[in-house]
Amino acid sequence: MFKERFEELKHSGKLPSPSSVGMRILMLTQDEECDLDDVVEALQVDPALTGRVIRLATSVHHGGAKLTSVRSAAIRVGLRAVCNTALSFTVVSGNRTGKCEGFDYDEFWSCALATAVAAETIGRELRISVGPEAFTLGLLVGIGKLALASVHPEQYAGVLARARGKGSSALIREEEEELFINHREVAAALLEDWGLPEHFSEVALYFDGRTSDGEFACPQTKGLLGVLNVAEVMARVLVSDPERQPYLWPGLKRLCKGLSISASQMCELFDTVAEAWKEWGDLLHVPTSCVISAREIEEISKPGSNPKAAKRKGLRILAVDDDPVSLRLLVALLKRDGHEVMTAGNGKEALALYLEHGAQVVITDWMMPEMDGVMLCRQLRKTEEGRKLYILILTGRTEQDRIVEAFEVGVDDHIG
């Protein structure tokens, strides 16, 4: 049971947590009878936090006129904005650095902040009934990774190194093999330990791809997961290098379609989130990148219309093989020629990795457990972006007589 393992982590005394003021604010955000005076009283004991709230209220976005009291600042920006600022500042400021060499703390908080802003914006602009906790969950839903990096910095650095470029399912597997608990379980247990509502933990447990065997225990979970999954992918587009953004864009469009968000709505949402993310980053001293507009990403993500990608020396390739020796050899040859390579051990992992990160070329073995190369090709061709892929399948003697089957499902070429 992961909660027993979580208790061991807790006893280390190294788990991340908000400051006492932050915890008080966090509790107030869950109290339906909370009013402005309660929040102001909590804020006033922390001068640094008070300064952040006043700075937010005097920004151009909120009117620009100077203010001197936290109460007048809170009145100007509203209770929700004050609570979001307070929670973000107290959680982020106390966990900005650590000893885990493989963990990018700035990128983690930049992505968490982008997810929070995107979740709140999507819920507000589209009037999706997810409640005010969308920002809080967006900020905290991935905190299990930070927790594992904090308690076991050396071991987690190894976990990250082995899982790099292989997607979230590979990271989960590496965490469980090394630490006997994964970051989703840690986040769920941590949010429960902080006294947050049950659906916070349920969202954390099923966030980022895990499926439920039945109905969720809490009615809020399904709606929040839908919004947060879109928000997290939008955040990854925001924090990614411009060259990688076009490969993530189709996945974001697919998720948005699932929430009945049109392409034009998605572009407007993306630009709104990007602007708000930069403002929050400035306020909290969290790094944000220079983001091109949604329309520009849309244009360069179209086939044959990606000038930045065209300048790259190599291609983005997904290599798939259940034989680790053969896979390492293939990766070495591809990287030697300047290609960017992701790897998967079977078709099921490869499909999840492609849907998460995108690729230009897939090179796959035929015979593999769980999902073979032909079935992988069939599943990839079912997606709009997967129809544009170049797929190469590696065959042995036993598959030569079945090569017609591979071409029928959409394989472009084979190597025997």
Short mmCIF file of C-alpha atoms in Angstrom, two decimals:
data_model
loop_
_atom_site.label_atom_id
_atom_site.label_comp_id
_atom_site.label_asym_id
_atom_site.label_seq_id
_atom_site.Cartn_x
_atom_site.Cartn_y
_atom_site.Cartn_z
CA MET A 1 0.00 0.00 0.00
CA PHE A 2 1.57 3.29 -1.07
CA LYS A 3 0.37 5.15 2.05
CA GLU A 4 2.69 3.04 4.20
CA ARG A 5 5.59 3.95 1.95
CA PHE A 6 4.51 7.61 2.10
CA GLU A 7 4.71 7.53 5.91
CA GLU A 8 8.37 6.52 5.56
CA LEU A 9 8.97 9.52 3.30
CA LYS A 10 7.14 11.76 5.75
CA HIS A 11 9.30 10.64 8.66
CA SER A 12 12.37 11.89 6.78
CA GLY A 13 11.23 15.46 7.48
CA LYS A 14 12.26 16.47 3.95
CA LEU A 15 8.90 16.60 2.16
CA PRO A 16 7.99 19.97 0.61
CA SER A 17 5.23 21.97 2.26
CA PRO A 18 3.88 25.53 2.32
CA SER A 19 4.98 27.85 5.12
CA SER A 20 2.65 28.24 8.10
CA VAL A 21 1.13 31.30 6.40
CA GLY A 22 0.79 29.37 3.16
CA MET A 23 -0.92 26.49 4.91
CA ARG A 24 -3.33 28.92 6.57
CA ILE A 25 -4.14 30.45 3.17
CA LEU A 26 -4.55 26.98 1.69
CA MET A 27 -7.09 26.09 4.37
CA LEU A 28 -8.93 29.39 3.88
CA THR A 29 -9.33 28.71 0.16
CA GLN A 30 -11.31 25.58 1.03
CA ASP A 31 -13.62 27.42 3.47
CA GLU A 32 -16.80 28.60 1.77
CA GLU A 33 -17.35 31.15 4.56
CA CYS A 34 -13.88 32.65 4.19
CA ASP A 35 -13.96 36.42 3.65
CA LEU A 36 -11.44 39.10 2.76
CA ASP A 37 -10.66 40.04 6.36
CA ASP A 38 -9.62 36.46 7.16
CA VAL A 39 -7.14 36.41 4.29
CA VAL A 40 -5.77 39.89 5.06
CA GLU A 41 -5.20 38.88 8.68
CA ALA A 42 -3.22 35.83 7.56
CA LEU A 43 -1.17 37.82 5.04
CA GLN A 44 -0.10 40.60 7.37
CA VAL A 45 2.27 38.40 9.38
CA ASP A 46 4.47 37.90 6.28
CA PRO A 47 5.97 41.18 4.97
CA ALA A 48 7.43 39.55 1.84
CA LEU A 49 4.10 38.04 0.91
CA THR A 50 2.29 41.30 1.63
CA GLY A 51 4.68 43.03 -0.77
CA ARG A 52 3.91 40.52 -3.53
CA VAL A 53 0.15 41.10 -3.17
CA ILE A 54 0.59 44.89 -3.26
CA ARG A 55 2.85 44.56 -6.30
CA LEU A 56 0.19 42.47 -8.06
CA ALA A 57 -2.48 45.07 -7.27
CA THR A 58 -0.39 47.98 -8.55
CA SER A 59 0.55 46.29 -11.81
CA VAL A 60 -0.67 47.85 -15.03
CA HIS A 61 -3.00 44.90 -15.52
CA HIS A 62 -4.90 45.83 -12.35
CA GLY A 63 -5.01 49.59 -12.65
CA GLY A 64 -1.53 50.80 -11.94
CA ALA A 65 -2.30 53.27 -9.10
CA LYS A 66 -0.03 52.86 -6.07
CA LEU A 67 -1.35 51.25 -2.91
CA THR A 68 0.13 50.98 0.56
CA SER A 69 -2.05 48.47 2.41
CA VAL A 70 -2.64 44.79 1.77
CA ARG A 71 -6.36 45.24 2.39
CA SER A 72 -6.78 47.85 -0.35
CA ALA A 73 -4.67 45.65 -2.62
CA ALA A 74 -6.86 42.64 -1.89
CA ILE A 75 -10.00 44.65 -2.63
CA ARG A 76 -8.61 45.69 -6.00
CA VAL A 77 -7.54 42.27 -7.30
CA GLY A 78 -10.13 40.11 -5.55
CA LEU A 79 -10.05 37.31 -3.00
CA ARG A 80 -9.18 34.53 -5.46
CA ALA A 81 -6.17 36.35 -6.94
CA VAL A 82 -4.85 37.11 -3.44
CA CYS A 83 -5.16 33.48 -2.37
CA ASN A 84 -3.47 32.26 -5.55
CA THR A 85 -0.59 34.71 -5.06
CA ALA A 86 -0.16 33.76 -1.42
CA LEU A 87 -0.22 30.03 -2.06
CA SER A 88 2.16 30.25 -5.03
CA PHE A 89 4.67 32.45 -3.25
CA THR A 90 4.83 30.38 -0.07
CA VAL A 91 5.05 27.01 -1.85
CA VAL A 92 7.49 28.09 -4.56
CA SER A 93 9.82 30.27 -2.49
CA GLY A 94 10.55 27.51 0.01
CA ASN A 95 11.30 24.84 -2.61
CA ARG A 96 13.24 26.60 -5.35
CA THR A 97 16.47 24.63 -4.97
CA GLY A 98 17.59 21.19 -3.87
CA LYS A 99 20.29 18.52 -4.02
CA CYS A 100 18.90 16.38 -6.85
CA GLU A 101 21.25 17.02 -9.76
CA GLY A 102 18.96 15.58 -12.39
CA PHE A 103 15.96 17.65 -11.30
CA ASP A 104 15.45 21.07 -12.94
CA TYR A 105 13.80 23.05 -10.16
CA ASP A 106 13.23 26.18 -12.25
CA GLU A 107 11.62 24.20 -15.06
CA PHE A 108 9.45 22.29 -12.59
CA TRP A 109 8.00 25.47 -11.08
CA SER A 110 7.74 27.20 -14.44
CA CYS A 111 5.65 24.29 -15.75
CA ALA A 112 3.61 24.02 -12.53
CA LEU A 113 2.81 27.73 -12.66
CA ALA A 114 1.86 27.51 -16.34
CA THR A 115 -0.41 24.53 -15.57
CA ALA A 116 -2.09 26.45 -12.75
CA VAL A 117 -2.67 29.55 -14.88
CA ALA A 118 -3.92 27.45 -17.82
CA ALA A 119 -6.31 25.41 -15.65
CA GLU A 120 -7.85 28.50 -14.11
CA THR A 121 -8.08 30.29 -17.48
CA ILE A 122 -9.70 27.33 -19.25
CA GLY A 123 -12.24 26.91 -16.48
CA ARG A 124 -13.06 30.62 -16.39
CA GLU A 125 -13.12 31.45 -20.09
CA LEU A 126 -15.08 28.37 -21.12
CA ARG A 127 -17.28 28.42 -18.03
CA ILE A 128 -16.40 24.83 -17.25
CA SER A 129 -17.60 24.01 -13.76
CA VAL A 130 -14.31 23.09 -12.06
CA GLY A 131 -14.45 25.60 -9.23
CA PRO A 132 -11.72 27.88 -7.89
CA GLU A 133 -9.45 24.95 -6.97
CA ALA A 134 -8.26 24.57 -10.59
CA PHE A 135 -5.33 26.95 -9.96
CA THR A 136 -4.36 25.25 -6.70
CA LEU A 137 -4.47 21.78 -8.23
CA GLY A 138 -2.57 22.93 -11.31
CA LEU A 139 0.21 24.22 -9.08
CA LEU A 140 0.36 21.19 -6.78
CA VAL A 141 -0.73 18.16 -8.81
CA GLY A 142 2.84 17.33 -9.85
CA ILE A 143 4.43 17.95 -6.47
CA GLY A 144 5.15 14.25 -5.99
CA LYS A 145 8.18 14.60 -8.29
CA LEU A 146 9.57 17.41 -6.15
CA ALA A 147 8.92 15.33 -3.03
CA LEU A 148 10.87 12.33 -4.32
CA ALA A 149 13.72 14.60 -5.46
CA SER A 150 13.78 16.18 -1.98
CA VAL A 151 13.78 12.96 0.06
CA HIS A 152 15.98 10.79 -2.20
CA PRO A 153 18.03 13.22 -4.35
CA GLU A 154 20.70 10.78 -5.53
CA GLN A 155 18.36 7.89 -6.25
CA TYR A 156 15.85 10.13 -7.99
CA ALA A 157 18.56 11.62 -10.19
CA GLY A 158 19.20 8.08 -11.42
CA VAL A 159 15.48 7.50 -11.96
CA LEU A 160 15.23 10.67 -14.06
CA ALA A 161 18.31 9.75 -16.09
CA ARG A 162 16.96 6.29 -16.95
CA ALA A 163 13.49 7.61 -17.83
CA ARG A 164 14.59 10.69 -19.79
CA GLY A 165 12.99 10.86 -23.22
CA LYS A 166 10.73 7.85 -22.57
CA GLY A 167 7.52 9.51 -21.35
CA SER A 168 5.50 9.48 -18.16
CA SER A 169 4.80 5.72 -18.07
CA ALA A 170 8.53 4.97 -18.09
CA LEU A 171 9.09 7.48 -15.27
CA ILE A 172 6.37 5.82 -13.18
CA ARG A 173 7.92 2.40 -13.75
CA GLU A 174 11.43 3.59 -12.83
CA GLU A 175 10.12 5.29 -9.67
CA GLU A 176 8.33 2.16 -8.52
CA GLU A 177 11.31 -0.09 -9.21
CA GLU A 178 13.74 2.19 -7.37
CA LEU A 179 11.61 3.75 -4.61
CA PHE A 180 8.52 1.46 -4.36
CA ILE A 181 6.18 4.41 -4.84
CA ASN A 182 5.48 6.77 -7.76
CA HIS A 183 5.07 10.53 -7.91
CA ARG A 184 1.29 10.35 -8.43
CA GLU A 185 0.88 8.36 -5.23
CA VAL A 186 3.17 10.72 -3.33
CA ALA A 187 1.22 13.77 -4.51
CA ALA A 188 -2.10 12.17 -3.57
CA ALA A 189 -0.88 11.25 -0.10
CA LEU A 190 0.76 14.64 0.44
CA LEU A 191 -2.37 16.61 -0.46
CA GLU A 192 -4.40 14.38 1.86
CA ASP A 193 -1.83 14.91 4.61
CA TRP A 194 -2.23 18.68 4.20
CA GLY A 195 -5.94 18.31 4.93
CA LEU A 196 -7.18 19.14 1.44
CA PRO A 197 -10.50 17.74 0.13
CA GLU A 198 -10.65 14.12 -1.01
CA HIS A 199 -11.01 14.99 -4.69
CA PHE A 200 -7.62 16.77 -4.64
CA SER A 201 -5.94 13.44 -3.85
CA GLU A 202 -8.05 11.56 -6.38
CA VAL A 203 -7.14 14.01 -9.13
CA ALA A 204 -3.44 13.71 -8.26
CA LEU A 205 -3.65 9.91 -8.32
CA TYR A 206 -5.22 9.77 -11.80
CA PHE A 207 -3.53 12.79 -13.35
CA ASP A 208 -1.38 12.46 -16.47
CA GLY A 209 -2.71 9.30 -18.02
CA ARG A 210 -3.59 6.79 -15.30
CA THR A 211 -7.00 5.20 -15.88
CA SER A 212 -9.66 4.31 -13.33
CA ASP A 213 -11.08 0.80 -13.05
CA GLY A 214 -14.52 2.22 -12.27
CA GLU A 215 -16.32 5.40 -11.27
CA PHE A 216 -14.39 8.08 -9.43
CA ALA A 217 -15.18 8.41 -5.74
CA CYS A 218 -15.66 12.17 -6.05
CA PRO A 219 -17.99 13.78 -8.63
CA GLN A 220 -15.58 16.70 -9.18
CA THR A 221 -12.66 14.49 -10.26
CA LYS A 222 -13.59 13.78 -13.88
CA GLY A 223 -14.13 17.44 -14.83
CA LEU A 224 -10.97 18.59 -13.09
CA LEU A 225 -8.90 15.86 -14.75
CA GLY A 226 -10.17 16.90 -18.18
CA VAL A 227 -9.20 20.52 -17.61
CA LEU A 228 -5.87 19.73 -15.93
CA ASN A 229 -4.75 17.31 -18.65
CA VAL A 230 -5.29 20.04 -21.25
CA ALA A 231 -3.64 22.62 -18.99
CA GLU A 232 -0.57 20.44 -18.43
CA VAL A 233 0.02 19.86 -22.15
CA MET A 234 -0.49 23.58 -22.79
CA ALA A 235 2.09 24.24 -20.08
CA ARG A 236 4.57 21.88 -21.77
CA VAL A 237 4.14 23.77 -25.02
CA LEU A 238 4.81 27.03 -23.19
CA VAL A 239 8.01 25.87 -21.45
CA SER A 240 9.41 23.99 -24.48
CA ASP A 241 11.96 25.28 -26.93
CA PRO A 242 10.41 26.85 -30.06
CA GLU A 243 11.72 23.97 -32.19
CA ARG A 244 9.80 21.42 -30.11
CA GLN A 245 6.53 23.33 -29.79
CA PRO A 246 5.15 22.28 -33.21
CA TYR A 247 5.48 18.60 -32.27
CA LEU A 248 3.47 19.09 -29.05
CA TRP A 249 0.81 21.23 -30.73
CA PRO A 250 -1.22 18.39 -32.36
CA GLY A 251 -1.51 16.63 -28.99
CA LEU A 252 -2.86 19.82 -27.41
CA LYS A 253 -5.39 20.18 -30.24
CA ARG A 254 -6.57 16.61 -29.72
CA LEU A 255 -7.10 17.11 -25.98
CA CYS A 256 -8.88 20.43 -26.55
CA LYS A 257 -11.21 18.75 -29.01
CA GLY A 258 -12.16 16.36 -26.21
CA LEU A 259 -13.37 19.37 -24.18
CA SER A 260 -15.22 20.77 -27.21
CA ILE A 261 -12.66 23.57 -27.55
CA SER A 262 -12.41 24.70 -31.17
CA ALA A 263 -9.09 25.47 -32.86
CA SER A 264 -9.75 29.22 -32.76
CA GLN A 265 -10.76 29.04 -29.07
CA MET A 266 -7.60 27.10 -28.31
CA CYS A 267 -5.42 29.74 -29.94
CA GLU A 268 -7.12 32.53 -27.98
CA LEU A 269 -6.78 30.56 -24.74
CA PHE A 270 -3.11 29.82 -25.40
CA ASP A 271 -2.24 33.48 -25.96
CA THR A 272 -4.22 34.54 -22.87
CA VAL A 273 -2.47 31.93 -20.74
CA ALA A 274 0.96 32.87 -22.12
CA GLU A 275 0.48 36.52 -21.16
CA ALA A 276 -0.81 35.66 -17.67
CA TRP A 277 1.99 33.12 -17.15
CA LYS A 278 4.63 35.77 -17.83
CA GLU A 279 2.97 38.15 -15.35
CA TRP A 280 2.86 35.47 -12.67
CA GLY A 281 6.46 34.55 -13.41
CA ASP A 282 7.58 38.14 -12.92
CA LEU A 283 5.61 38.37 -9.69
CA LEU A 284 7.04 35.16 -8.20
CA HIS A 285 10.51 35.34 -9.81
CA VAL A 286 9.84 32.10 -11.68
CA PRO A 287 11.52 31.97 -15.10
CA THR A 288 9.28 32.05 -18.16
CA SER A 289 10.30 31.78 -21.79
CA CYS A 290 9.61 34.02 -24.75
CA VAL A 291 6.53 32.45 -26.33
CA ILE A 292 5.53 32.89 -29.95
CA SER A 293 1.83 33.32 -30.67
CA ALA A 294 -0.55 30.41 -31.10
CA ARG A 295 -1.14 31.35 -34.73
CA GLU A 296 2.59 31.12 -35.45
CA ILE A 297 2.84 27.70 -33.81
CA GLU A 298 -0.23 26.59 -35.74
CA GLU A 299 1.39 27.61 -39.03
CA ILE A 300 4.78 25.99 -38.43
CA SER A 301 3.17 22.78 -37.13
CA LYS A 302 1.63 22.15 -40.55
CA PRO A 303 3.44 19.59 -42.77
CA GLY A 304 6.12 21.26 -44.88
CA SER A 305 5.65 24.62 -43.16
CA ASN A 306 8.11 24.42 -40.27
CA PRO A 307 11.10 26.64 -41.08
CA LYS A 308 12.68 26.22 -37.66
CA ALA A 309 12.48 22.45 -37.82
CA ALA A 310 13.85 22.47 -41.36
CA LYS A 311 17.03 24.15 -40.13
CA ARG A 312 17.68 21.33 -37.70
CA LYS A 313 20.35 18.85 -38.68
CA GLY A 314 18.37 15.76 -37.77
CA LEU A 315 14.90 14.36 -37.31
CA ARG A 316 12.86 13.58 -34.21
CA ILE A 317 12.74 9.77 -34.19
CA LEU A 318 10.92 7.28 -31.97
CA ALA A 319 12.82 3.97 -31.79
CA VAL A 320 10.92 0.91 -30.52
CA ASP A 321 12.37 -2.49 -29.63
CA ASP A 322 11.98 -4.91 -26.72
CA ASP A 323 15.63 -6.00 -27.05
CA PRO A 324 17.66 -3.44 -25.05
CA VAL A 325 20.93 -4.32 -26.80
CA SER A 326 19.46 -3.81 -30.28
CA LEU A 327 17.75 -0.62 -29.12
CA ARG A 328 20.98 0.87 -27.73
CA LEU A 329 22.79 0.08 -30.98
CA LEU A 330 20.03 1.69 -33.07
CA VAL A 331 19.97 4.80 -30.84
CA ALA A 332 23.76 5.16 -31.08
CA LEU A 333 23.66 5.01 -34.90
CA LEU A 334 20.81 7.54 -35.13
CA LYS A 335 22.35 9.99 -32.66
CA ARG A 336 25.68 9.76 -34.47
CA ASP A 337 23.91 11.16 -37.52
CA GLY A 338 22.49 14.05 -35.49
CA HIS A 339 18.96 12.83 -34.89
CA GLU A 340 16.96 13.35 -31.70
CA VAL A 341 15.87 9.93 -30.45
CA MET A 342 13.21 8.76 -28.00
CA THR A 343 12.93 5.09 -27.04
CA ALA A 344 10.24 2.61 -26.02
CA GLY A 345 10.32 -1.09 -25.15
CA ASN A 346 7.07 -2.08 -26.84
CA GLY A 347 4.24 -0.72 -28.97
CA LYS A 348 2.06 0.30 -26.04
CA GLU A 349 4.81 2.46 -24.53
CA ALA A 350 5.64 3.87 -27.96
CA LEU A 351 2.05 4.92 -28.65
CA ALA A 352 1.82 6.74 -25.31
CA LEU A 353 5.19 8.38 -25.91
CA TYR A 354 4.21 9.54 -29.40
CA LEU A 355 0.90 11.00 -28.23
CA GLU A 356 2.76 12.85 -25.47
CA HIS A 357 5.81 14.13 -27.36
CA GLY A 358 5.26 13.66 -31.10
CA ALA A 359 7.82 12.49 -33.69
CA GLN A 360 8.63 12.68 -37.40
CA VAL A 361 9.78 9.09 -37.87
CA VAL A 362 9.00 5.82 -36.08
CA ILE A 363 11.42 2.89 -36.39
CA THR A 364 9.92 -0.20 -34.77
CA ASP A 365 10.67 -3.89 -34.35
CA TRP A 366 7.86 -6.22 -35.42
CA MET A 367 7.64 -8.86 -32.69
CA MET A 368 7.22 -7.29 -29.22
CA PRO A 369 5.13 -8.02 -26.11
CA GLU A 370 1.87 -6.15 -25.29
CA MET A 371 1.66 -4.45 -28.72
CA ASP A 372 3.72 -5.47 -31.76
CA GLY A 373 5.01 -3.21 -34.51
CA VAL A 374 2.13 -3.81 -36.91
CA MET A 375 -0.48 -3.04 -34.26
CA LEU A 376 1.48 0.07 -33.30
CA CYS A 377 1.39 1.23 -36.92
CA ARG A 378 -2.34 0.57 -37.11
CA GLN A 379 -2.97 2.64 -33.97
CA LEU A 380 -0.72 5.50 -35.10
CA ARG A 381 -2.46 5.73 -38.47
CA LYS A 382 -5.80 6.20 -36.70
CA THR A 383 -4.68 9.64 -35.47
CA GLU A 384 -4.66 12.68 -37.73
CA GLU A 385 -1.00 13.51 -37.08
CA GLY A 386 -0.02 9.82 -37.17
CA ARG A 387 -1.06 9.61 -40.82
CA LYS A 388 1.80 12.01 -41.66
CA LEU A 389 4.48 9.87 -39.98
CA TYR A 390 7.15 7.90 -41.78
CA ILE A 391 7.09 4.40 -40.26
CA LEU A 392 9.89 1.88 -40.79
CA ILE A 393 9.49 -1.67 -39.45
CA LEU A 394 12.36 -4.08 -38.69
CA THR A 395 11.63 -7.67 -39.68
CA GLY A 396 13.25 -11.05 -39.08
CA ARG A 397 13.08 -14.18 -41.17
CA THR A 398 9.80 -15.30 -39.59
CA GLU A 399 8.02 -12.09 -40.63
CA GLN A 400 9.17 -11.95 -44.26
CA ASP A 401 6.13 -13.87 -45.51
CA ARG A 402 3.82 -11.42 -43.68
CA ILE A 403 5.34 -8.18 -44.97
CA VAL A 404 2.24 -7.50 -47.09
CA GLU A 405 0.26 -7.31 -43.86
CA ALA A 406 2.58 -4.56 -42.62
CA PHE A 407 2.15 -2.48 -45.77
CA GLU A 408 -1.62 -2.91 -45.62
CA VAL A 409 -1.78 -1.22 -42.20
CA GLY A 410 0.39 1.70 -43.33
CA VAL A 411 4.08 0.83 -42.89
CA ASP A 412 6.18 2.92 -45.31
CA ASP A 413 9.16 0.56 -45.59
CA HIS A 414 10.90 -2.37 -43.91
CA ILE A 415 14.39 -3.64 -43.22
CA GLY A 416 14.81 -7.40 -43.10
#
